[in-house]
Amino acid sequence: MRLVEGVADVEDVEAFVEALGEIGDANDCTVQAFDARYVAGRDHLASALDHADRAFERGENVARERAVEVLLYAAGRRQIRRALTMGVEAGVSPAVALVAADPGIGDPEGAEAASANAIAERLGPGGGFDARDEELIREFFEIEEIELAATDTSLGDLVRERVALLDVEK
């Protein structure tokens, strides 16, 4: 898995997502873009990818496409409409794009590198994980101050717990 950070200037969300999908398809990769303000870190997205892949392996996936399943897990939600809040939106916003070679391809490193480079060309400098908004993350994942105070774990750990709990809610 590779993550590409930057600032997305999106005029048409559907066209932007389609262009990223075409980059992924050309390189046998799954590509999913996120509004970086909602991402609790690299481990958050790695966990979402792992859970999505496991769901496909077990035949328990909700979405037909791997990228959408990754989005559902990253958002900790089963409803695509609600999960899309974590996606990029029209305008200028910080972004993180996840790039993961499709299972079973011959050169996953090369495929991911080619996709990541093509995506980086579509993003401006800045943004990425530096744009993370802990207040927004807490609100989106419904993590109350009392929950944070009751544990020594990080906000990222609590978000990954929400990702893992999605399997329990099925």
Coordinates of N, CA and C in Angstrom, one line a residue:
M1 N 0.8 -1.2 0.0 CA 0.0 0.0 0.0 C 0.9 1.2 0.0
R2 N 0.5 2.2 -0.8 CA 1.1 3.5 -0.8 C 0.1 4.6 -0.5
L3 N 0.5 5.6 0.1 CA -0.4 6.8 0.3 C 0.2 8.0 -0.4
V4 N -0.6 8.7 -1.1 CA -0.2 9.9 -1.8 C -0.9 11.1 -1.1
E5 N -0.1 12.0 -0.6 CA -0.6 13.2 0.1 C -0.5 14.4 -0.8
G6 N -1.5 15.4 -0.6 CA -1.4 16.6 -1.3 C -2.7 17.4 -1.1
V7 N -2.9 18.4 -2.0 CA -4.1 19.2 -2.0 C -4.8 18.9 -3.3
A8 N -6.1 18.5 -3.2 CA -6.9 18.3 -4.4 C -7.7 19.5 -4.8
D9 N -7.7 19.9 -6.0 CA -8.5 21.0 -6.5 C -9.5 20.3 -7.5
V10 N -10.7 20.1 -6.9 CA -11.7 19.3 -7.6 C -12.8 20.1 -8.1
E11 N -13.0 20.2 -9.4 CA -14.2 20.9 -10.0 C -15.4 20.0 -10.0
D12 N -15.2 18.7 -10.4 CA -16.2 17.8 -10.6 C -15.8 16.5 -9.9
V13 N -16.5 16.2 -8.8 CA -16.1 15.0 -7.9 C -16.1 13.7 -8.7
E14 N -17.2 13.5 -9.5 CA -17.4 12.3 -10.2 C -16.2 12.1 -11.3
A15 N -15.9 13.2 -11.9 CA -14.8 13.1 -12.9 C -13.4 12.9 -12.3
F16 N -13.2 13.5 -11.1 CA -12.0 13.3 -10.4 C -11.8 11.8 -9.9
V17 N -12.9 11.3 -9.3 CA -12.9 9.9 -8.9 C -12.7 9.0 -10.0
E18 N -13.4 9.3 -11.1 CA -13.2 8.4 -12.3 C -11.8 8.4 -12.9
A19 N -11.2 9.6 -12.9 CA -9.8 9.7 -13.3 C -8.8 8.9 -12.4
L20 N -9.1 9.0 -11.1 CA -8.2 8.2 -10.2 C -8.5 6.7 -10.5
G21 N -9.7 6.3 -10.7 CA -10.0 4.9 -11.0 C -9.4 4.4 -12.2
E22 N -9.3 5.3 -13.3 CA -8.6 4.9 -14.5 C -7.2 4.7 -14.3
I23 N -6.5 5.6 -13.5 CA -5.1 5.4 -13.1 C -4.9 4.0 -12.5
G24 N -5.8 3.7 -11.5 CA -5.7 2.4 -10.8 C -5.9 1.3 -11.8
D25 N -6.9 1.4 -12.6 CA -7.2 0.3 -13.6 C -6.0 0.1 -14.5
A26 N -5.4 1.1 -15.0 CA -4.3 1.0 -15.9 C -3.1 0.3 -15.3
N27 N -3.0 0.3 -13.9 CA -1.9 -0.3 -13.2 C -2.3 -1.5 -12.4
D28 N -3.5 -2.0 -12.5 CA -4.0 -3.1 -11.7 C -3.9 -2.7 -10.2
C29 N -4.4 -1.5 -9.9 CA -4.4 -1.1 -8.5 C -5.8 -0.6 -8.1
T30 N -6.0 -0.6 -6.8 CA -7.2 0.0 -6.2 C -6.8 1.4 -5.7
V31 N -7.6 2.4 -6.1 CA -7.3 3.8 -5.6 C -8.5 4.3 -4.9
Q32 N -8.3 4.9 -3.8 CA -9.4 5.5 -3.0 C -8.9 6.8 -2.4
A33 N -9.5 7.9 -2.7 CA -9.1 9.3 -2.2 C -9.9 9.6 -1.0
F34 N -9.3 10.3 0.0 CA -9.9 10.7 1.2 C -9.7 12.1 1.5
D35 N -10.7 12.8 2.1 CA -10.4 14.1 2.7 C -9.5 13.9 3.9
A36 N -8.3 14.4 3.8 CA -7.3 14.2 4.8 C -7.7 14.6 6.2
R37 N -8.6 15.5 6.3 CA -9.0 16.0 7.6 C -9.6 14.9 8.5
Y38 N -10.2 13.9 7.8 CA -10.9 12.8 8.5 C -10.0 11.5 8.7
V39 N -8.8 11.6 8.3 CA -7.9 10.4 8.3 C -7.0 10.5 9.6
A40 N -7.1 9.4 10.4 CA -6.4 9.4 11.7 C -5.0 8.9 11.6
G41 N -4.5 8.8 10.3 CA -3.1 8.4 10.1 C -3.0 7.2 9.2
R42 N -1.7 6.8 8.9 CA -1.4 5.7 8.0 C -2.0 4.4 8.5
D43 N -1.9 4.2 9.7 CA -2.4 2.9 10.3 C -4.0 2.8 10.1
H44 N -4.6 3.9 10.2 CA -6.1 3.9 10.0 C -6.4 3.4 8.6
L45 N -5.8 3.9 7.6 CA -6.0 3.4 6.2 C -5.5 2.0 6.0
A46 N -4.4 1.6 6.6 CA -3.9 0.3 6.4 C -4.9 -0.7 7.0
S47 N -5.4 -0.4 8.2 CA -6.4 -1.2 8.8 C -7.7 -1.4 7.9
A48 N -8.1 -0.3 7.4 CA -9.3 -0.3 6.5 C -9.0 -1.2 5.3
L49 N -7.9 -1.1 4.7 CA -7.5 -2.0 3.6 C -7.5 -3.4 4.0
D50 N -6.8 -3.7 5.1 CA -6.8 -5.1 5.6 C -8.2 -5.7 5.8
H51 N -9.0 -4.9 6.5 CA -10.4 -5.4 6.7 C -11.2 -5.6 5.4
A52 N -11.0 -4.7 4.5 CA -11.7 -4.8 3.2 C -11.3 -6.0 2.5
D53 N -10.0 -6.3 2.4 CA -9.5 -7.5 1.7 C -10.0 -8.7 2.4
R54 N -10.0 -8.7 3.7 CA -10.5 -9.9 4.4 C -12.0 -10.1 4.1
A55 N -12.7 -9.1 4.0 CA -14.2 -9.2 3.7 C -14.4 -9.8 2.3
F56 N -13.5 -9.4 1.4 CA -13.6 -10.0 0.0 C -13.2 -11.5 0.0
E57 N -12.1 -11.8 0.8 CA -11.7 -13.2 0.8 C -12.7 -14.1 1.4
R58 N -13.5 -13.6 2.4 CA -14.5 -14.4 3.1 C -15.9 -14.3 2.4
G59 N -16.0 -13.5 1.3 CA -17.3 -13.3 0.7 C -18.3 -12.5 1.5
E60 N -17.7 -11.7 2.4 CA -18.6 -10.9 3.3 C -18.6 -9.4 3.0
N61 N -18.1 -9.0 1.8 CA -18.0 -7.6 1.4 C -19.4 -7.1 1.1
V62 N -19.6 -5.8 1.4 CA -20.8 -5.1 1.2 C -20.8 -4.5 -0.2
A63 N -19.7 -3.9 -0.6 CA -19.5 -3.3 -1.9 C -19.0 -4.2 -2.9
R64 N -19.3 -3.9 -4.2 CA -18.8 -4.7 -5.3 C -17.3 -4.4 -5.6
E65 N -17.0 -3.1 -5.4 CA -15.6 -2.7 -5.7 C -14.8 -2.6 -4.4
R66 N -13.5 -3.0 -4.6 CA -12.6 -2.9 -3.4 C -12.4 -1.5 -2.9
A67 N -12.3 -0.5 -3.8 CA -12.1 0.9 -3.3 C -13.3 1.3 -2.4
V68 N -14.5 1.0 -2.8 CA -15.6 1.4 -2.0 C -15.7 0.6 -0.7
E69 N -15.3 -0.6 -0.7 CA -15.2 -1.4 0.6 C -14.1 -0.8 1.5
V70 N -13.0 -0.4 1.0 CA -12.0 0.3 1.8 C -12.6 1.6 2.4
L71 N -13.3 2.4 1.6 CA -14.0 3.6 2.1 C -14.9 3.3 3.2
L72 N -15.7 2.2 3.1 CA -16.7 1.8 4.1 C -15.9 1.5 5.4
Y73 N -14.9 0.7 5.3 CA -14.1 0.4 6.5 C -13.4 1.6 7.1
A74 N -12.8 2.4 6.3 CA -12.2 3.6 6.8 C -13.1 4.5 7.5
A75 N -14.4 4.6 7.0 CA -15.4 5.4 7.7 C -16.1 4.7 8.9
G76 N -15.9 3.4 9.0 CA -16.5 2.7 10.1 C -18.0 2.7 9.9
R77 N -18.5 2.6 8.6 CA -19.9 2.7 8.3 C -20.3 1.7 7.2
R78 N -21.5 1.2 7.2 CA -22.0 0.3 6.2 C -22.7 1.0 5.1
Q79 N -23.1 2.2 5.3 CA -23.9 3.0 4.3 C -22.9 3.8 3.5
I80 N -22.9 3.6 2.2 CA -22.0 4.3 1.3 C -22.2 5.8 1.4
R81 N -23.4 6.2 1.4 CA -23.8 7.6 1.4 C -23.1 8.3 2.6
R82 N -23.2 7.7 3.8 CA -22.6 8.2 5.0 C -21.0 8.2 5.0
A83 N -20.5 7.1 4.4 CA -19.1 6.9 4.3 C -18.4 8.0 3.3
L84 N -19.2 8.4 2.3 CA -18.7 9.4 1.4 C -18.3 10.7 2.0
T85 N -18.7 11.0 3.2 CA -18.3 12.2 3.9 C -16.7 12.2 4.0
M86 N -16.1 11.1 4.1 CA -14.6 11.0 4.2 C -14.0 11.2 2.8
G87 N -14.7 11.1 1.7 CA -14.2 11.3 0.4 C -13.9 12.7 0.1
V88 N -13.2 12.9 -1.1 CA -12.9 14.3 -1.5 C -14.2 14.9 -2.0
E89 N -14.3 16.3 -1.9 CA -15.4 17.0 -2.3 C -15.0 18.1 -3.3
A90 N -16.0 18.7 -3.9 CA -15.7 19.8 -4.8 C -15.0 21.0 -4.1
G91 N -14.0 21.6 -4.8 CA -13.3 22.7 -4.2 C -11.8 22.2 -3.9
V92 N -11.2 23.1 -3.2 CA -9.8 22.8 -2.8 C -9.8 22.2 -1.4
S93 N -9.2 21.0 -1.2 CA -9.1 20.4 0.1 C -7.9 19.5 0.2
P94 N -7.5 19.3 1.5 CA -6.4 18.3 1.7 C -6.8 16.9 1.4
A95 N -5.9 16.2 0.8 CA -6.3 14.8 0.4 C -5.2 13.8 0.7
V96 N -5.6 12.6 0.9 CA -4.7 11.4 0.9 C -5.4 10.4 0.0
A97 N -4.6 9.8 -0.9 CA -5.1 8.8 -1.8 C -4.4 7.5 -1.4
L98 N -5.1 6.5 -1.2 CA -4.6 5.1 -0.9 C -4.5 4.4 -2.3
V99 N -3.3 3.8 -2.5 CA -3.0 3.0 -3.7 C -2.6 1.6 -3.2
A100 N -3.3 0.6 -3.7 CA -3.0 -0.8 -3.3 C -3.1 -1.7 -4.5
A101 N -2.0 -2.4 -4.8 CA -2.0 -3.3 -5.9 C -3.1 -4.3 -5.7
D102 N -3.8 -4.7 -6.8 CA -4.8 -5.7 -6.8 C -4.2 -7.1 -6.4
P103 N -4.8 -7.9 -5.7 CA -4.3 -9.2 -5.3 C -3.9 -10.0 -6.5
G104 N -2.7 -10.6 -6.4 CA -2.3 -11.6 -7.4 C -1.6 -11.0 -8.6
I105 N -1.3 -9.7 -8.6 CA -0.6 -9.2 -9.8 C 0.9 -9.4 -9.7
G106 N 1.6 -9.5 -10.8 CA 3.0 -9.9 -10.8 C 4.0 -8.9 -10.1
D107 N 3.8 -7.6 -10.3 CA 4.7 -6.6 -9.8 C 4.0 -5.6 -9.0
P108 N 3.6 -5.9 -7.8 CA 2.8 -5.0 -7.0 C 3.5 -3.7 -6.7
E109 N 4.8 -3.8 -6.4 CA 5.6 -2.5 -6.1 C 5.6 -1.6 -7.3
G110 N 5.8 -2.1 -8.5 CA 5.8 -1.3 -9.7 C 4.5 -0.7 -10.0
A111 N 3.4 -1.5 -9.8 CA 2.1 -1.0 -10.1 C 1.7 0.1 -9.1
E112 N 2.0 -0.1 -7.9 CA 1.7 0.9 -6.9 C 2.5 2.2 -7.2
A113 N 3.8 2.1 -7.5 CA 4.6 3.2 -7.8 C 4.1 4.0 -9.0
A114 N 3.7 3.3 -10.0 CA 3.2 4.0 -11.2 C 1.9 4.7 -10.9
S115 N 1.0 4.1 -10.2 CA -0.3 4.7 -9.8 C 0.0 5.9 -8.9
A116 N 0.8 5.7 -7.9 CA 1.1 6.8 -7.0 C 1.7 8.0 -7.7
N117 N 2.6 7.8 -8.6 CA 3.2 8.9 -9.4 C 2.2 9.6 -10.2
A118 N 1.3 8.9 -10.8 CA 0.3 9.6 -11.7 C -0.7 10.4 -10.8
I119 N -1.0 9.8 -9.6 CA -1.9 10.6 -8.7 C -1.2 11.8 -8.2
A120 N 0.1 11.7 -7.8 CA 0.8 12.8 -7.3 C 0.8 14.0 -8.2
E121 N 0.8 13.7 -9.5 CA 0.7 14.8 -10.6 C -0.6 15.5 -10.5
R122 N -1.6 14.9 -10.0 CA -2.9 15.6 -9.9 C -3.2 16.3 -8.6
L123 N -2.2 16.2 -7.7 CA -2.4 16.9 -6.4 C -1.4 18.0 -6.3
G124 N -1.8 19.1 -5.6 CA -0.8 20.1 -5.3 C -0.1 19.9 -4.1
P125 N 1.0 20.7 -3.8 CA 1.7 20.5 -2.6 C 0.9 20.8 -1.3
G126 N 1.3 20.2 -0.2 CA 0.7 20.5 1.1 C -0.4 19.5 1.4
G127 N -1.3 19.8 2.3 CA -2.4 18.9 2.7 C -1.9 17.7 3.4
G128 N -2.5 16.6 3.0 CA -2.1 15.3 3.5 C -2.3 15.2 5.0
F129 N -1.5 14.3 5.7 CA -1.8 14.1 7.1 C -1.6 15.3 8.0
D130 N -0.8 16.3 7.5 CA -0.7 17.5 8.3 C -2.0 18.2 8.4
A131 N -3.0 18.0 7.6 CA -4.3 18.6 7.7 C -5.3 17.9 8.6
R132 N -4.8 16.8 9.2 CA -5.7 16.0 10.1 C -6.4 17.0 11.1
D133 N -7.7 16.8 11.3 CA -8.5 17.6 12.2 C -9.0 16.7 13.3
E134 N -8.4 16.7 14.4 CA -8.8 15.8 15.5 C -10.2 16.0 16.0
E135 N -10.6 17.2 16.0 CA -12.0 17.6 16.4 C -13.0 17.0 15.4
L136 N -12.7 17.1 14.2 CA -13.6 16.6 13.1 C -13.6 15.1 13.2
I137 N -12.5 14.5 13.4 CA -12.4 13.0 13.5 C -13.2 12.5 14.7
R138 N -13.0 13.2 15.8 CA -13.8 12.8 17.0 C -15.3 12.8 16.8
E139 N -15.7 13.9 16.1 CA -17.1 14.1 15.8 C -17.6 13.0 14.8
F140 N -16.9 12.8 13.8 CA -17.3 11.8 12.7 C -17.4 10.4 13.3
F141 N -16.4 10.0 14.1 CA -16.4 8.7 14.6 C -17.1 8.6 16.0
E142 N -17.7 9.7 16.4 CA -18.5 9.7 17.7 C -17.6 9.3 18.9
I143 N -16.4 9.9 19.0 CA -15.5 9.6 20.1 C -15.6 10.8 21.1
E144 N -16.2 10.5 22.2 CA -16.4 11.5 23.2 C -15.2 11.8 24.0
E145 N -15.1 12.9 24.6 CA -14.0 13.3 25.5 C -13.8 12.3 26.6
I146 N -15.0 11.8 27.2 CA -14.9 10.9 28.3 C -14.3 9.6 27.9
E147 N -14.5 9.2 26.6 CA -13.9 7.9 26.1 C -12.3 8.1 26.0
L148 N -11.9 9.3 25.5 CA -10.5 9.5 25.4 C -9.9 9.6 26.8
A149 N -10.6 10.2 27.8 CA -10.0 10.3 29.1 C -10.0 9.0 29.9
A150 N -10.8 8.0 29.5 CA -10.9 6.7 30.2 C -9.8 5.8 29.7
T151 N -9.0 6.1 28.8 CA -8.0 5.2 28.3 C -6.6 5.9 28.0
D152 N -5.6 5.2 27.9 CA -4.3 5.8 27.6 C -4.0 5.6 26.1
T153 N -5.0 5.1 25.4 CA -4.8 4.9 23.9 C -5.0 6.2 23.1
S154 N -4.5 6.2 21.9 CA -4.5 7.4 21.1 C -5.9 7.5 20.3
L155 N -6.1 8.6 19.8 CA -7.3 8.8 18.9 C -7.2 7.9 17.7
G156 N -6.0 7.7 17.2 CA -5.9 6.8 16.1 C -6.2 5.4 16.4
D157 N -5.9 4.9 17.6 CA -6.2 3.6 18.1 C -7.7 3.4 18.2
L158 N -8.4 4.5 18.7 CA -9.9 4.4 18.9 C -10.5 4.4 17.5
V159 N -10.0 5.1 16.5 CA -10.6 5.1 15.2 C -10.4 3.7 14.6
R160 N -9.2 3.1 14.8 CA -9.0 1.7 14.3 C -9.9 0.7 14.9
E161 N -10.3 1.0 16.2 CA -11.2 0.1 16.9 C -12.6 0.2 16.2
R162 N -13.0 1.5 15.7 CA -14.2 1.6 15.0 C -14.2 0.9 13.7
V163 N -13.0 0.9 13.0 CA -12.9 0.2 11.8 C -13.1 -1.3 12.0
A164 N -12.5 -1.8 13.0 CA -12.6 -3.3 13.4 C -14.0 -3.6 13.8
L165 N -14.7 -2.7 14.5 CA -16.0 -3.0 15.0 C -17.0 -3.2 13.8
L166 N -16.7 -2.7 12.7 CA -17.6 -2.8 11.5 C -17.9 -4.3 11.2
D167 N -16.9 -5.1 11.4 CA -17.1 -6.6 11.2 C -18.1 -7.1 12.2
V168 N -18.1 -6.6 13.4 CA -19.0 -7.1 14.4 C -20.5 -6.7 14.1
E169 N -20.6 -5.5 13.5 CA -21.9 -5.0 13.2 C -22.6 -5.6 12.0
K170 N -21.9 -6.5 11.3 CA -22.5 -7.1 10.1 C -23.6 -8.1 10.5

